[in-house]
Short mmCIF file of C-alpha atoms and ligand atoms in Angstrom, two decimals:
data_model
loop_
_atom_site.label_atom_id
_atom_site.label_comp_id
_atom_site.label_asym_id
_atom_site.label_seq_id
_atom_site.Cartn_x
_atom_site.Cartn_y
_atom_site.Cartn_z
CA UNK A 1 -36.81 -15.41 4.49
CA UNK A 2 -37.54 -17.24 1.22
CA UNK A 3 -41.11 -18.19 2.60
CA UNK A 4 -41.98 -14.76 3.39
CA UNK A 5 -40.88 -13.87 -0.27
CA UNK A 6 -42.80 -16.40 -1.79
CA UNK A 7 -46.03 -15.73 0.03
CA UNK A 8 -45.69 -12.12 -0.74
CA UNK A 9 -45.52 -12.86 -4.19
CA UNK A 10 -48.29 -15.18 -4.32
CA UNK A 11 -50.38 -12.51 -2.57
CA UNK A 12 -49.64 -10.01 -5.02
CA UNK A 13 -50.37 -12.46 -7.81
CA UNK A 14 -53.84 -13.05 -6.61
CA UNK A 15 -54.65 -9.32 -5.95
CA UNK A 16 -53.57 -8.48 -9.57
CA UNK A 17 -55.86 -11.09 -10.96
CA UNK A 18 -58.57 -9.39 -9.71
CA UNK A 19 -58.10 -6.51 -11.68
CA UNK A 20 -55.80 -6.43 -14.98
CA UNK A 21 -55.24 -2.47 -14.95
CA UNK A 22 -53.11 -3.26 -11.66
CA UNK A 23 -50.62 -5.12 -13.72
CA UNK A 24 -48.95 -1.51 -13.82
CA UNK A 25 -48.49 -1.99 -10.30
CA UNK A 26 -46.48 -5.04 -10.46
CA UNK A 27 -42.99 -3.46 -11.21
CA UNK A 28 -43.66 -0.92 -8.43
CA UNK A 29 -44.34 -3.71 -5.77
CA UNK A 30 -41.53 -5.74 -6.88
CA UNK A 31 -39.31 -2.77 -6.65
CA UNK A 32 -40.58 -1.99 -2.92
CA UNK A 33 -40.44 -5.61 -1.92
CA UNK A 34 -36.75 -5.86 -3.18
CA UNK A 35 -35.90 -2.52 -1.23
CA UNK A 36 -37.42 -3.78 1.86
CA UNK A 37 -35.80 -6.98 1.91
CA UNK A 38 -32.19 -5.20 1.30
CA UNK A 39 -33.16 -3.09 4.24
CA UNK A 40 -33.66 -5.93 6.58
CA UNK A 41 -30.73 -7.78 5.43
CA UNK A 42 -28.57 -4.70 5.85
CA UNK A 43 -30.18 -4.07 9.35
CA UNK A 44 -29.46 -7.64 10.40
CA UNK A 45 -25.79 -7.50 9.21
CA UNK A 46 -25.61 -4.10 11.08
CA UNK A 47 -26.73 -5.68 14.28
CA UNK A 48 -24.40 -8.64 13.73
CA UNK A 49 -21.47 -6.34 13.10
CA UNK A 50 -22.26 -4.09 16.04
CA UNK A 51 -22.44 -7.16 18.25
CA UNK A 52 -18.91 -8.29 17.06
CA UNK A 53 -17.46 -4.71 17.41
CA UNK A 54 -18.57 -4.73 21.21
CA UNK A 55 -15.20 -6.50 21.64
CA UNK A 56 -13.01 -4.06 19.86
CA UNK A 57 -12.57 -1.03 21.74
CA UNK A 58 -11.58 2.08 19.89
CA UNK A 59 -10.97 5.97 19.89
CA UNK A 60 -13.93 8.18 20.52
CA UNK A 61 -16.27 8.75 17.59
CA UNK A 62 -17.57 12.17 16.67
CA UNK A 63 -21.07 11.86 15.82
CA UNK A 64 -20.61 13.56 12.28
CA UNK A 65 -16.95 12.95 11.03
CA UNK A 66 -16.34 9.82 12.85
CA UNK A 67 -12.90 9.32 13.89
CA UNK A 68 -10.64 8.85 10.66
CA UNK A 69 -7.35 10.61 11.10
CA UNK A 70 -4.72 11.47 8.63
CA UNK A 71 -2.04 12.07 11.31
CA UNK A 72 -0.05 8.88 11.65
CA UNK A 73 1.47 9.68 14.98
CA UNK A 74 -2.07 10.06 16.25
CA UNK A 75 -3.04 6.55 14.90
CA UNK A 76 0.20 5.33 16.52
CA UNK A 77 -0.89 6.43 19.82
CA UNK A 78 -4.17 4.72 19.30
CA UNK A 79 -2.58 1.38 18.48
CA UNK A 80 -0.74 1.48 22.03
CA UNK A 81 -3.97 1.98 23.80
CA UNK A 82 -6.31 -0.35 21.73
CA UNK A 83 -4.03 -3.10 21.03
CA UNK A 84 -4.43 -5.57 18.08
CA UNK A 85 -7.24 -3.93 16.35
CA UNK A 86 -9.66 -0.95 16.66
CA UNK A 87 -12.67 0.33 14.70
CA UNK A 88 -12.10 3.36 12.65
CA UNK A 89 -15.14 5.44 11.63
CA UNK A 90 -15.88 7.27 8.57
CA UNK A 91 -18.86 9.37 9.37
CA UNK A 92 -21.49 7.49 11.28
CA UNK A 93 -22.14 4.52 9.20
CA UNK A 94 -18.97 3.21 7.22
CA UNK A 95 -16.56 1.62 9.67
CA UNK A 96 -13.01 0.18 8.93
CA UNK A 97 -11.58 -2.14 11.62
CA UNK A 98 -7.92 -1.34 11.59
CA UNK A 99 -5.79 -4.46 12.13
CA UNK A 100 -2.21 -3.52 13.79
CA UNK A 101 -1.16 -7.07 15.01
CA UNK A 102 1.04 -9.44 12.69
CA UNK A 103 -1.31 -12.45 13.82
CA UNK A 104 -4.57 -10.73 12.71
CA UNK A 105 -2.78 -9.73 9.42
CA UNK A 106 -1.64 -13.28 8.93
CA UNK A 107 -5.14 -14.48 9.58
CA UNK A 108 -6.58 -11.85 7.17
CA UNK A 109 -4.02 -12.45 4.41
CA UNK A 110 -4.71 -16.35 4.53
CA UNK A 111 -8.39 -15.98 4.01
CA UNK A 112 -8.41 -13.51 1.45
CA UNK A 113 -11.11 -11.08 0.96
CA UNK A 114 -12.42 -8.47 -2.03
CA UNK A 115 -10.58 -5.24 -2.47
CA UNK A 116 -13.50 -2.78 -2.37
CA UNK A 117 -12.01 -0.25 -4.41
CA UNK A 118 -11.48 -0.32 -8.08
CA UNK A 119 -6.68 -3.18 -13.67
CA UNK A 120 -5.25 -6.27 -11.85
CA UNK A 121 -5.42 -4.29 -8.39
CA UNK A 122 -9.23 -4.56 -8.42
CA UNK A 123 -10.20 -7.46 -10.19
CA UNK A 124 -11.81 -10.10 -8.13
CA UNK A 125 -12.27 -13.97 -8.38
CA UNK A 126 -11.48 -16.04 -11.52
CA UNK A 127 -10.83 -13.14 -13.58
CA UNK A 128 -7.97 -11.95 -11.20
CA UNK A 129 -6.54 -15.40 -10.90
CA UNK A 130 -6.41 -15.56 -14.83
CA UNK A 131 -4.72 -12.30 -15.23
CA UNK A 132 -2.41 -12.92 -12.32
CA UNK A 133 -1.38 -16.26 -13.56
CA UNK A 134 -0.77 -14.43 -17.02
CA UNK A 135 1.45 -11.77 -15.55
CA UNK A 136 3.47 -13.56 -13.07
CA UNK A 137 6.11 -14.97 -15.41
CA UNK A 138 6.67 -11.56 -16.67
CA UNK A 139 8.01 -10.60 -13.03
CA UNK A 140 10.24 -13.57 -12.67
CA UNK A 141 13.74 -12.88 -11.28
CA UNK A 142 15.45 -14.44 -14.59
CA UNK A 143 13.11 -12.00 -16.79
CA UNK A 144 13.90 -9.16 -14.65
CA UNK A 145 17.79 -9.15 -14.97
CA UNK A 146 17.84 -7.67 -18.70
CA UNK A 147 16.07 -4.51 -17.33
CA UNK A 148 18.91 -3.31 -15.15
CA UNK A 149 20.40 -1.89 -18.06
CA UNK A 150 16.99 0.03 -18.78
CA UNK A 151 16.51 1.16 -15.19
CA UNK A 152 20.33 2.15 -15.33
CA UNK A 153 19.47 4.67 -18.11
CA UNK A 154 16.39 5.95 -16.72
CA UNK A 155 18.57 6.56 -13.60
CA UNK A 156 21.11 8.21 -15.52
CA UNK A 157 18.78 10.70 -17.17
CA UNK A 158 17.63 11.57 -13.56
CA UNK A 159 21.17 12.08 -12.10
CA UNK A 160 21.83 14.16 -15.05
CA UNK A 161 19.08 16.37 -14.44
CA UNK A 162 19.93 16.93 -10.74
CA UNK A 163 23.52 17.95 -11.79
CA UNK A 164 22.15 20.96 -13.33
CA UNK A 165 20.03 21.69 -10.54
CA UNK A 166 22.67 21.69 -7.72
CA UNK A 167 23.42 24.88 -5.96
CA UNK A 168 25.32 25.36 -2.73
CA UNK A 169 22.78 26.33 -0.54
CA UNK A 170 19.49 25.47 -1.89
CA UNK A 171 17.97 22.01 -1.56
CA UNK A 172 16.53 20.01 -4.35
CA UNK A 173 12.91 18.51 -4.03
CA UNK A 174 13.39 14.72 -5.40
CA UNK A 175 10.03 13.45 -5.19
CA UNK A 176 8.89 14.62 -8.65
CA UNK A 177 12.03 13.36 -10.07
CA UNK A 178 12.10 10.08 -8.77
CA UNK A 179 8.56 9.58 -9.72
CA UNK A 180 9.04 10.49 -13.49
CA UNK A 181 12.27 7.95 -13.38
CA UNK A 182 10.23 5.15 -12.08
CA UNK A 183 7.25 5.73 -14.73
CA UNK A 184 9.98 6.10 -17.34
CA UNK A 185 11.54 2.69 -16.44
CA UNK A 186 8.34 0.73 -16.05
CA UNK A 187 7.16 1.88 -19.35
CA UNK A 188 10.41 0.93 -20.91
CA UNK A 189 10.47 -2.49 -19.33
CA UNK A 190 6.93 -3.58 -19.17
CA UNK A 191 5.73 -1.82 -22.50
CA UNK A 192 8.83 -1.36 -24.41
CA UNK A 193 7.82 2.22 -24.70
CA UNK A 194 10.41 5.02 -24.77
CA UNK A 195 8.19 7.88 -23.22
CA UNK A 196 10.94 10.03 -22.67
CA UNK A 197 8.68 11.49 -19.91
CA UNK A 198 11.59 12.70 -17.74
CA UNK A 199 12.66 15.32 -20.21
CA UNK A 200 9.44 15.99 -22.36
CA UNK A 201 7.13 18.03 -20.08
CA UNK A 202 3.95 17.30 -22.11
CA UNK A 203 3.92 13.93 -20.48
CA UNK A 204 4.15 15.18 -16.83
CA UNK A 205 0.18 14.85 -16.25
CA UNK A 206 0.33 11.41 -17.53
CA UNK A 207 3.01 10.58 -15.11
CA UNK A 208 0.94 11.78 -12.18
CA UNK A 209 -1.87 9.53 -13.07
CA UNK A 210 0.32 6.55 -13.72
CA UNK A 211 1.50 6.27 -10.19
CA UNK A 212 1.19 2.86 -9.23
CA UNK A 213 4.74 2.52 -7.63
CA UNK A 214 4.83 6.05 -6.35
CA UNK A 215 5.50 4.37 -3.12
CA UNK A 216 9.07 3.17 -4.10
CA UNK A 217 10.00 6.77 -4.24
CA UNK A 218 9.41 7.45 -0.43
CA UNK A 219 11.63 4.35 0.32
CA UNK A 220 14.75 6.14 -1.42
CA UNK A 221 14.43 8.85 0.84
CA UNK A 222 15.99 7.19 3.88
CA UNK A 223 17.94 4.71 1.76
CA UNK A 224 20.34 7.70 0.87
CA UNK A 225 23.06 7.50 3.31
CA UNK A 226 26.87 8.37 2.96
CA UNK A 227 27.24 5.43 5.24
CA UNK A 228 26.06 2.87 2.52
CA UNK A 229 28.42 4.56 0.23
CA UNK A 230 31.35 3.61 2.30
CA UNK A 231 30.20 0.18 2.99
CA UNK A 232 29.45 -0.96 -0.53
CA UNK A 233 29.73 2.18 -2.73
CA UNK A 234 31.78 1.44 -5.64
CA UNK A 235 31.84 -2.04 -5.49
CA UNK A 236 28.09 -2.70 -5.19
CA UNK A 237 27.72 -0.68 -8.73
CA UNK A 238 30.29 -2.78 -10.44
CA UNK A 239 28.21 -5.82 -9.20
CA UNK A 240 25.05 -4.26 -10.36
CA UNK A 241 26.59 -3.63 -13.85
CA UNK A 242 27.39 -7.41 -13.95
CA UNK A 243 23.66 -7.98 -13.05
CA UNK A 244 24.75 -9.48 -9.72
CA UNK A 245 21.89 -7.59 -8.07
CA UNK A 246 21.75 -10.53 -5.45
CA UNK A 247 24.79 -9.56 -4.18
CA UNK A 248 24.21 -6.34 -2.45
CA UNK A 249 23.36 -7.54 0.96
CA UNK A 250 23.97 -4.22 2.86
CA UNK A 251 21.92 -2.15 0.25
CA UNK A 252 19.00 -4.64 0.34
CA UNK A 253 19.02 -4.30 4.21
CA UNK A 254 19.05 -0.54 4.03
CA UNK A 255 16.16 -0.50 1.65
CA UNK A 256 14.05 -3.09 3.66
CA UNK A 257 14.70 -1.10 6.89
CA UNK A 258 13.69 1.97 4.77
CA UNK A 259 10.44 0.28 4.01
CA UNK A 260 9.79 -0.71 7.49
CA UNK A 261 9.82 2.77 8.79
CA UNK A 262 8.34 4.18 5.81
CA UNK A 263 6.20 1.67 4.40
CA UNK A 264 5.17 3.04 0.64
CA UNK A 265 1.91 1.26 1.10
CA UNK A 266 0.84 2.12 4.70
CA UNK A 267 -2.59 0.29 4.48
CA UNK A 268 -4.27 -2.40 2.59
CA UNK A 269 -7.94 -2.75 2.80
CA UNK A 270 -10.13 -5.99 2.45
CA UNK A 271 -13.68 -6.59 2.50
CA UNK A 272 -14.13 -9.92 4.50
CA UNK A 273 -15.45 -12.74 2.21
CA UNK A 274 -16.30 -15.22 5.08
CA UNK A 275 -16.78 -14.45 8.88
CA UNK A 276 -13.22 -14.94 10.75
CA UNK A 277 -12.27 -15.71 14.31
CA UNK A 278 -9.08 -14.49 15.52
CA UNK A 279 -6.79 -16.65 17.69
CA UNK A 280 -7.76 -14.54 20.82
CA UNK A 281 -11.41 -15.67 20.25
CA UNK A 282 -12.69 -12.16 18.77
CA UNK A 283 -14.26 -12.43 15.72
CA UNK A 284 -15.78 -10.32 12.65
CA UNK A 285 -18.78 -11.15 10.41
CA UNK A 286 -18.72 -11.55 6.54
CA UNK A 287 -18.58 -8.37 4.72
CA UNK A 288 -16.70 -6.29 7.28
CA UNK A 289 -14.17 -3.82 6.00
CA UNK A 290 -10.72 -4.48 7.46
CA UNK A 291 -7.54 -2.43 7.05
CA UNK A 292 -4.30 -4.16 7.70
CA UNK A 293 -2.30 -1.28 8.99
CA UNK A 294 1.04 -2.11 7.66
CA UNK A 295 2.69 1.25 9.03
CA UNK A 296 1.49 0.10 12.56
CA UNK A 297 2.67 -3.45 12.32
CA UNK A 298 6.15 -2.14 11.34
CA UNK A 299 6.44 -0.27 14.64
CA UNK A 300 4.98 -2.76 16.90
CA UNK A 301 7.31 -2.87 19.81
CA UNK A 302 6.53 -6.31 20.49
CA UNK A 303 8.10 -7.22 17.10
CA UNK A 304 10.64 -4.41 16.64
CA UNK A 305 13.05 -3.31 19.63
CA UNK A 306 13.13 0.69 19.31
CA UNK A 307 10.77 0.68 16.36
CA UNK A 308 11.69 4.48 15.16
CA UNK A 309 15.49 3.81 15.04
CA UNK A 310 16.86 3.18 11.51
CA UNK A 311 18.91 -0.08 12.04
CA UNK A 312 19.69 -1.91 8.81
CA UNK A 313 21.13 -4.65 10.83
CA UNK A 314 17.52 -6.05 11.98
CA UNK A 315 17.62 -7.29 8.34
CA UNK A 316 20.72 -9.76 8.66
CA UNK A 317 19.89 -13.20 7.85
CA UNK A 318 20.30 -14.27 11.47
CA UNK A 319 18.12 -11.34 12.91
CA UNK A 320 15.40 -12.03 10.26
CA UNK A 321 15.11 -15.72 10.53
CA UNK A 322 13.12 -15.78 13.75
CA UNK A 323 10.86 -12.97 12.87
CA UNK A 324 7.09 -13.32 12.63
CA UNK A 325 6.29 -14.24 9.09
CA UNK A 326 3.94 -10.99 9.20
CA UNK A 327 6.18 -8.47 11.08
CA UNK A 328 7.54 -7.04 7.83
CA UNK A 329 5.11 -6.68 4.83
CA UNK A 330 5.72 -3.91 2.64
CA UNK A 331 4.47 -5.71 -0.44
CA UNK A 332 1.48 -7.11 1.46
CA UNK A 333 1.31 -11.02 1.78
CA UNK A 334 -0.63 -13.95 0.79
CA UNK A 335 -2.33 -14.52 -2.64
CA UNK A 336 -2.76 -11.06 -3.32
CA UNK A 337 0.84 -9.67 -2.64
CA UNK A 338 2.64 -7.22 -4.95
CA UNK A 339 3.42 -8.87 -8.15
CA UNK A 340 5.95 -6.20 -8.89
CA UNK A 341 8.20 -6.52 -5.70
CA UNK A 342 11.26 -8.27 -7.40
CA UNK A 343 11.04 -5.55 -10.06
CA UNK A 344 10.72 -2.94 -7.44
CA UNK A 345 13.67 -4.18 -5.40
CA UNK A 346 16.06 -4.30 -8.38
CA UNK A 347 14.72 -0.69 -9.21
CA UNK A 348 15.64 0.29 -5.98
CA UNK A 349 18.88 -1.25 -5.80
CA UNK A 350 20.17 0.29 -9.26
CA UNK A 351 18.62 3.82 -8.85
CA UNK A 352 20.25 4.01 -4.91
CA UNK A 353 23.66 2.55 -5.98
CA UNK A 354 23.94 4.84 -8.98
CA UNK A 355 22.79 7.75 -7.02
CA UNK A 356 25.25 7.28 -4.21
CA UNK A 357 28.13 6.91 -6.68
CA UNK A 358 27.31 10.29 -8.24
CA UNK A 359 26.01 12.43 -5.03
CA UNK A 360 26.38 12.83 -1.60
CA UNK A 361 23.05 13.59 0.06
CA UNK A 362 22.08 15.24 3.23
CA UNK A 363 18.63 16.05 4.55
CA UNK A 364 17.39 20.08 4.58
CA UNK A 365 16.72 20.27 8.29
CA UNK A 366 14.20 23.14 7.46
CA UNK A 367 12.18 20.88 5.48
CA UNK A 368 11.85 17.76 7.05
CA UNK A 369 9.18 15.61 5.24
CA UNK A 370 6.03 15.47 6.81
CA UNK A 371 4.21 12.05 6.09
CA UNK A 372 0.77 11.55 5.10
CA UNK A 373 -0.87 8.16 4.33
CA UNK A 374 -2.86 8.34 0.88
CA UNK A 375 -2.89 5.59 -1.39
CA UNK A 376 0.72 5.58 -0.92
CA UNK A 377 2.77 7.10 1.89
CA UNK A 378 3.72 10.62 0.76
CA UNK A 379 5.32 13.68 2.09
CA UNK A 380 3.01 16.82 2.21
CA UNK A 381 5.75 19.21 1.49
CA UNK A 382 8.12 17.07 -0.69
CA UNK A 383 11.40 15.67 -0.20
CA UNK A 384 14.14 18.10 0.11
CA UNK A 385 17.56 17.14 -0.07
CA UNK A 386 21.08 18.86 -0.23
CA UNK A 387 23.09 17.22 -3.03
CA UNK A 388 26.97 17.60 -3.51
CA UNK A 389 28.73 16.01 -6.39
CA UNK A 390 31.41 13.41 -5.72
CA UNK A 391 34.56 13.82 -7.56
CA UNK A 392 36.19 10.65 -8.04
CA UNK A 393 39.95 10.53 -8.51
C1 HEM B 1 8.53 -0.21 -3.42
C2 HEM B 1 7.45 -0.45 -4.57
C3 HEM B 1 6.30 -1.01 -4.20
C4 HEM B 1 5.65 -1.43 -3.07
C5 HEM B 1 5.92 -1.19 -1.51
C6 HEM B 1 4.45 -2.21 -3.52
C7 HEM B 1 3.39 -2.49 -2.40
C8 HEM B 1 2.18 -3.49 -3.00
C9 HEM B 1 1.29 -3.74 -2.15
C10 HEM B 1 1.16 -3.44 -0.51
C11 HEM B 1 0.19 -4.44 -2.70
C12 HEM B 1 -1.22 -5.02 -2.19
C13 HEM B 1 -1.93 -3.77 -2.31
C14 HEM B 1 -3.39 -4.47 -1.80
O1 HEM B 1 -3.84 -5.52 -1.41
O2 HEM B 1 -4.50 -3.51 -1.73
C15 HEM B 1 0.70 -4.40 -4.03
C16 HEM B 1 0.14 -4.78 -5.23
C17 HEM B 1 0.38 -4.84 -6.53
N1 HEM B 1 1.50 -4.17 -7.07
FE1 HEM B 1 2.92 -3.41 -5.91
N2 HEM B 1 4.46 -2.20 -4.94
C18 HEM B 1 5.51 -1.72 -5.08
C19 HEM B 1 5.74 -1.67 -6.62
C20 HEM B 1 5.14 -2.22 -7.86
C21 HEM B 1 5.55 -2.24 -9.16
C22 HEM B 1 6.83 -1.60 -9.65
C23 HEM B 1 4.57 -2.85 -9.82
C24 HEM B 1 4.61 -3.17 -11.23
C25 HEM B 1 5.85 -3.24 -12.01
C26 HEM B 1 3.64 -3.40 -8.73
C27 HEM B 1 2.54 -4.00 -9.25
C28 HEM B 1 1.47 -4.26 -8.24
C29 HEM B 1 0.31 -5.07 -8.66
C30 HEM B 1 -0.21 -5.61 -10.23
C31 HEM B 1 -0.46 -5.30 -7.49
C32 HEM B 1 -1.86 -6.22 -7.46
C33 HEM B 1 -1.48 -7.57 -7.37
C34 HEM B 1 -2.69 -8.50 -7.31
O3 HEM B 1 -3.74 -8.00 -6.75
O4 HEM B 1 -2.48 -9.77 -7.61
N3 HEM B 1 3.76 -2.77 -7.51
N4 HEM B 1 1.67 -3.86 -4.08
C1 NAG B 2 21.17 -8.14 15.17
O1 NAG B 2 20.56 -6.80 15.45
C2 NAG B 2 21.03 -6.20 16.24
C3 NAG B 2 20.29 -5.11 16.54
O2 NAG B 2 20.31 -4.24 15.31
C4 NAG B 2 22.62 -6.05 16.06
O3 NAG B 2 23.18 -5.23 17.07
C5 NAG B 2 23.24 -7.13 15.84
O4 NAG B 2 24.49 -7.12 15.18
C6 NAG B 2 22.42 -8.09 14.56
N1 NAG B 2 23.06 -9.34 14.75
C7 NAG B 2 23.44 -9.91 13.46
C8 NAG B 2 24.07 -11.27 13.79
O5 NAG B 2 23.38 -9.51 12.41
#
């Protein structure tokens, strides 16, 4: 290839020497050469990719719309038919290889790759490494403990709001409130900024933009259960007040099981920075877009018995110890996993424990959440829950 380029440039040079006025052609010719070279490269890469994709059968592709689907149940169906991985097409040219296998995910997480979309979330290479090194001590468990009281205050504000909203028959939509609460507490903890955003309506818009940890809100939805209160209830919260968050084993198991069934980040995407060969011999060339489908891995019947059943006991130490290292990865895995995961766990424990101390929660059967995978897993129709105040004697 370089040989061809050198010859082309020499030829252009000789030709130019014959007539100086042609000097104006030079940029045009160079531009064209560049474009042709790019096109050849793209064509070769595409051929290579198509060859590799032959060993990845997948769902039928519409000639214009591809086969991308928002319906998670449909995608789950595909994952049963096309084991481990299948291509998903966005139109005719862009293809993501969806990985729904823990071994495949492990291989990709270990190798790394680039995030293809745009803070820390999209920095690459050395710059990412420097920022990550700078931030990591800020999220250490010891550093996080003092945040408990800040998160507690944010949660109390939210619960006070709920008390005003309680009515006998109407349910309350919780997503918006929990959203603002997580924003309020991260602003306080990370930036020492008292935004007052839970009360002050003028900051609402800003809340919608800054929604990195929106995912956590979804987990809370099924963590709310009366059973939890009976198991740990008061005890857990007195422990939380003593900053002993490590000692809420059953709550932790419930949160994990919630994040298994409803992974807040259902899919993480990478562009492979090197070609990769999987344990079964299939391979993908460099530059391919892959999506690690956490939602599907969390429902893999080879890893999880009766995957649709909510069962916190799956996360008992005994049951967890022999599980595949990448069977459960709500915070992703490898070098680019979630830097905020300890913070998020503490926040969820505090918020859930305090909420269960104050209210009894039951779902509104007429408004069951309809999940949709966006950047985070959300509910199309909100999260509607009946609240009943608990009166302690
Ligand atoms: C339940 C709550 C949360 C979940 C499930 C979650 C999940 C994730 C996942 C899956 C990734 C990898 C994304 C990717 O590779 O494309 C990630 C990255 C990240 N998360 Fe979280 N996250 C949560 C809460 C938080 C919080 C509260 C913070 C900040 C305080 C945070 C900060 C970050 C950052 C900075 C990254 C990028 C890390 C890097 O690229 O080195 N997350 N998170
Ligand atoms: C392991 O999980 C099963 C099924 O959820 C449960 O019945 C069992 O009690 C758990 N075992 C332990 C030791 O926690």
